[in-house]
């Protein structure tokens, strides 16, 4: 399922468990569930946010919004009609607020992923799929940035969350 705010994520996991139980499967909370979400890490929150805006924010603003997918970031205060953020930075901020993007320093991302893994105190998820849109970066940055993100996440964030 797509990562969203805590309440929605927990509610979807509970619904999945109830449906599995009705089908004859007794699953622990979070068992057999995978979540797809975005992660951006930097030496500071601002660095991580800038990278997120240039990758996930850019891709969502300039591609997914054309198909209505960014409606998942809508707030009641947005009024009627399709939700369109002012720019990729505004959309990135909304993705963080809505829980679809875990962004910050390695410590902040570690904390966020740890909370998610524990299904915010309601179980333990089996999988996390990282959605990261490095294809939006210029060719001369792509490899270094993608490698740096993967290395930091693998070594400094996920090493004790496995």
Tab-separated table of C-alpha atoms in Angstrom:
chain	number	residue	atom	x	y	z
A	1	UNK	CA	0.000	0.000	0.000
A	2	UNK	CA	1.084	3.595	-0.448
A	3	UNK	CA	2.434	5.270	2.645
A	4	UNK	CA	0.183	7.948	4.052
A	5	UNK	CA	-0.460	9.567	7.374
A	6	UNK	CA	-0.181	7.391	10.461
A	7	UNK	CA	-3.902	6.962	11.011
A	8	UNK	CA	-4.563	5.938	7.413
A	9	UNK	CA	-1.636	3.519	7.368
A	10	UNK	CA	-2.752	1.854	10.612
A	11	UNK	CA	-6.384	1.741	9.452
A	12	UNK	CA	-5.415	0.090	6.153
A	13	UNK	CA	-3.263	-2.480	8.005
A	14	UNK	CA	-6.163	-3.258	10.366
A	15	UNK	CA	-8.568	-3.606	7.447
A	16	UNK	CA	-6.152	-5.979	5.693
A	17	UNK	CA	-5.869	-8.079	8.854
A	18	UNK	CA	-9.665	-8.222	9.257
A	19	UNK	CA	-10.148	-9.265	5.624
A	20	UNK	CA	-7.430	-11.907	5.968
A	21	UNK	CA	-9.120	-13.242	9.103
A	22	UNK	CA	-12.442	-13.492	7.220
A	23	UNK	CA	-10.598	-15.467	4.528
A	24	UNK	CA	-9.269	-17.904	7.142
A	25	UNK	CA	-5.795	-16.433	7.699
A	26	UNK	CA	-4.782	-15.294	11.176
A	27	UNK	CA	-2.096	-12.657	10.621
A	28	UNK	CA	-0.267	-10.551	13.169
A	29	UNK	CA	-0.721	-6.783	12.792
A	30	UNK	CA	1.461	-5.719	9.844
A	31	UNK	CA	2.238	-9.262	8.760
A	32	UNK	CA	2.304	-9.783	4.991
A	33	UNK	CA	2.013	-6.033	4.373
A	34	UNK	CA	4.344	-3.902	2.313
A	35	UNK	CA	4.368	-0.132	2.211
A	36	UNK	CA	5.674	2.039	-0.633
A	37	UNK	CA	7.020	5.407	0.431
A	38	UNK	CA	9.577	8.057	-0.298
A	39	UNK	CA	12.807	8.701	1.631
A	40	UNK	CA	15.257	11.549	1.254
A	41	UNK	CA	18.292	11.876	3.498
A	42	UNK	CA	20.885	14.620	3.875
A	43	UNK	CA	23.441	16.004	6.303
A	44	UNK	CA	20.729	18.487	7.375
A	45	UNK	CA	16.964	18.522	7.029
A	46	UNK	CA	17.240	21.394	4.533
A	47	UNK	CA	19.669	19.413	2.355
A	48	UNK	CA	17.356	16.394	2.409
A	49	UNK	CA	14.354	18.605	1.630
A	50	UNK	CA	16.138	20.238	-1.320
A	51	UNK	CA	16.980	16.811	-2.744
A	52	UNK	CA	13.411	15.601	-2.173
A	53	UNK	CA	12.049	18.666	-3.977
A	54	UNK	CA	14.376	18.032	-6.941
A	55	UNK	CA	13.430	14.341	-7.143
A	56	UNK	CA	10.128	13.177	-5.622
A	57	UNK	CA	8.581	16.650	-5.547
A	58	UNK	CA	9.581	17.421	-9.117
A	59	UNK	CA	8.386	14.076	-10.484
A	60	UNK	CA	5.067	14.256	-8.642
A	61	UNK	CA	4.479	17.909	-9.590
A	62	UNK	CA	5.352	17.572	-13.271
A	63	UNK	CA	4.224	14.018	-14.029
A	64	UNK	CA	1.881	12.397	-11.498
A	65	UNK	CA	-0.215	15.535	-11.017
A	66	UNK	CA	-1.274	15.234	-14.680
A	67	UNK	CA	-3.018	11.968	-13.801
A	68	UNK	CA	-4.636	13.149	-10.561
A	69	UNK	CA	-2.368	11.038	-8.362
A	70	UNK	CA	-1.393	14.051	-6.257
A	71	UNK	CA	-5.015	14.213	-5.074
A	72	UNK	CA	-3.843	11.959	-2.238
A	73	UNK	CA	-2.120	15.045	-0.792
A	74	UNK	CA	-5.308	17.126	-0.755
A	75	UNK	CA	-6.407	18.775	2.474
A	76	UNK	CA	-9.964	19.867	3.224
A	77	UNK	CA	-8.775	23.477	3.122
A	78	UNK	CA	-7.720	23.138	-0.548
A	79	UNK	CA	-11.245	23.804	-1.788
A	80	UNK	CA	-13.002	22.199	-4.750
A	81	UNK	CA	-11.404	20.952	-7.941
A	82	UNK	CA	-8.145	19.185	-8.592
A	83	UNK	CA	-5.325	19.775	-6.125
A	84	UNK	CA	-2.277	21.369	-7.710
A	85	UNK	CA	0.590	22.556	-5.548
A	86	UNK	CA	2.184	25.890	-6.408
A	87	UNK	CA	5.506	24.186	-7.194
A	88	UNK	CA	7.582	21.114	-6.383
A	89	UNK	CA	8.749	22.552	-3.032
A	90	UNK	CA	5.168	23.134	-1.912
A	91	UNK	CA	4.244	19.622	-3.010
A	92	UNK	CA	7.284	18.191	-1.215
A	93	UNK	CA	6.171	19.905	1.982
A	94	UNK	CA	2.685	18.448	1.529
A	95	UNK	CA	4.146	14.958	0.965
A	96	UNK	CA	5.976	15.252	4.284
A	97	UNK	CA	2.880	16.551	6.073
A	98	UNK	CA	0.740	13.748	4.666
A	99	UNK	CA	3.269	11.074	5.648
A	100	UNK	CA	4.275	9.918	2.162
A	101	UNK	CA	7.837	11.241	2.456
A	102	UNK	CA	10.248	10.571	5.307
A	103	UNK	CA	12.841	13.311	5.029
A	104	UNK	CA	15.764	14.562	7.079
A	105	UNK	CA	19.100	13.579	8.521
A	106	UNK	CA	20.041	9.912	8.840
A	107	UNK	CA	18.902	10.048	12.463
A	108	UNK	CA	15.536	11.604	11.565
A	109	UNK	CA	14.920	9.126	8.742
A	110	UNK	CA	15.986	6.227	10.988
A	111	UNK	CA	13.439	7.346	13.564
A	112	UNK	CA	10.695	7.731	10.947
A	113	UNK	CA	11.345	4.355	9.347
A	114	UNK	CA	11.557	2.720	12.777
A	115	UNK	CA	8.145	4.100	13.695
A	116	UNK	CA	6.748	2.940	10.367
A	117	UNK	CA	8.284	-0.519	10.716
A	118	UNK	CA	6.567	-0.846	14.082
A	119	UNK	CA	3.313	0.236	12.414
A	120	UNK	CA	3.300	3.220	14.764
A	121	UNK	CA	2.972	0.977	17.801
A	122	UNK	CA	0.390	-1.377	16.284
A	123	UNK	CA	2.486	-4.269	14.909
A	124	UNK	CA	5.379	-4.827	12.565
A	125	UNK	CA	5.363	-4.389	8.795
A	126	UNK	CA	7.042	-7.017	6.654
A	127	UNK	CA	8.265	-4.812	3.783
A	128	UNK	CA	9.124	-1.280	2.788
A	129	UNK	CA	9.632	-0.291	-0.856
A	130	UNK	CA	11.596	2.911	-1.367
A	131	UNK	CA	10.293	5.121	-4.134
A	132	UNK	CA	13.059	7.548	-5.129
A	133	UNK	CA	12.969	9.520	-8.355
A	134	UNK	CA	16.654	10.082	-9.124
A	135	UNK	CA	15.843	10.038	-12.830
A	136	UNK	CA	14.932	13.718	-12.472
A	137	UNK	CA	18.544	14.632	-11.725
A	138	UNK	CA	21.067	15.703	-14.372
A	139	UNK	CA	23.298	12.908	-15.640
A	140	UNK	CA	26.384	14.345	-13.934
A	141	UNK	CA	24.646	14.166	-10.514
A	142	UNK	CA	22.541	11.036	-10.862
A	143	UNK	CA	25.138	8.388	-10.017
A	144	UNK	CA	26.741	10.189	-7.116
A	145	UNK	CA	23.434	11.163	-5.514
A	146	UNK	CA	21.805	7.757	-6.001
A	147	UNK	CA	24.888	5.988	-4.631
A	148	UNK	CA	25.117	8.368	-1.677
A	149	UNK	CA	21.443	7.892	-0.782
A	150	UNK	CA	21.673	4.103	-1.051
A	151	UNK	CA	24.886	3.956	0.971
A	152	UNK	CA	23.550	6.174	3.761
A	153	UNK	CA	20.231	4.362	3.961
A	154	UNK	CA	21.891	0.911	3.934
A	155	UNK	CA	24.707	1.662	6.350
A	156	UNK	CA	23.357	4.333	8.680
A	157	UNK	CA	19.616	3.802	8.696
A	158	UNK	CA	18.582	0.241	7.873
A	159	UNK	CA	21.480	-1.642	9.454
A	160	UNK	CA	19.580	-2.203	12.696
A	161	UNK	CA	16.027	-2.048	11.308
A	162	UNK	CA	16.221	-5.295	9.329
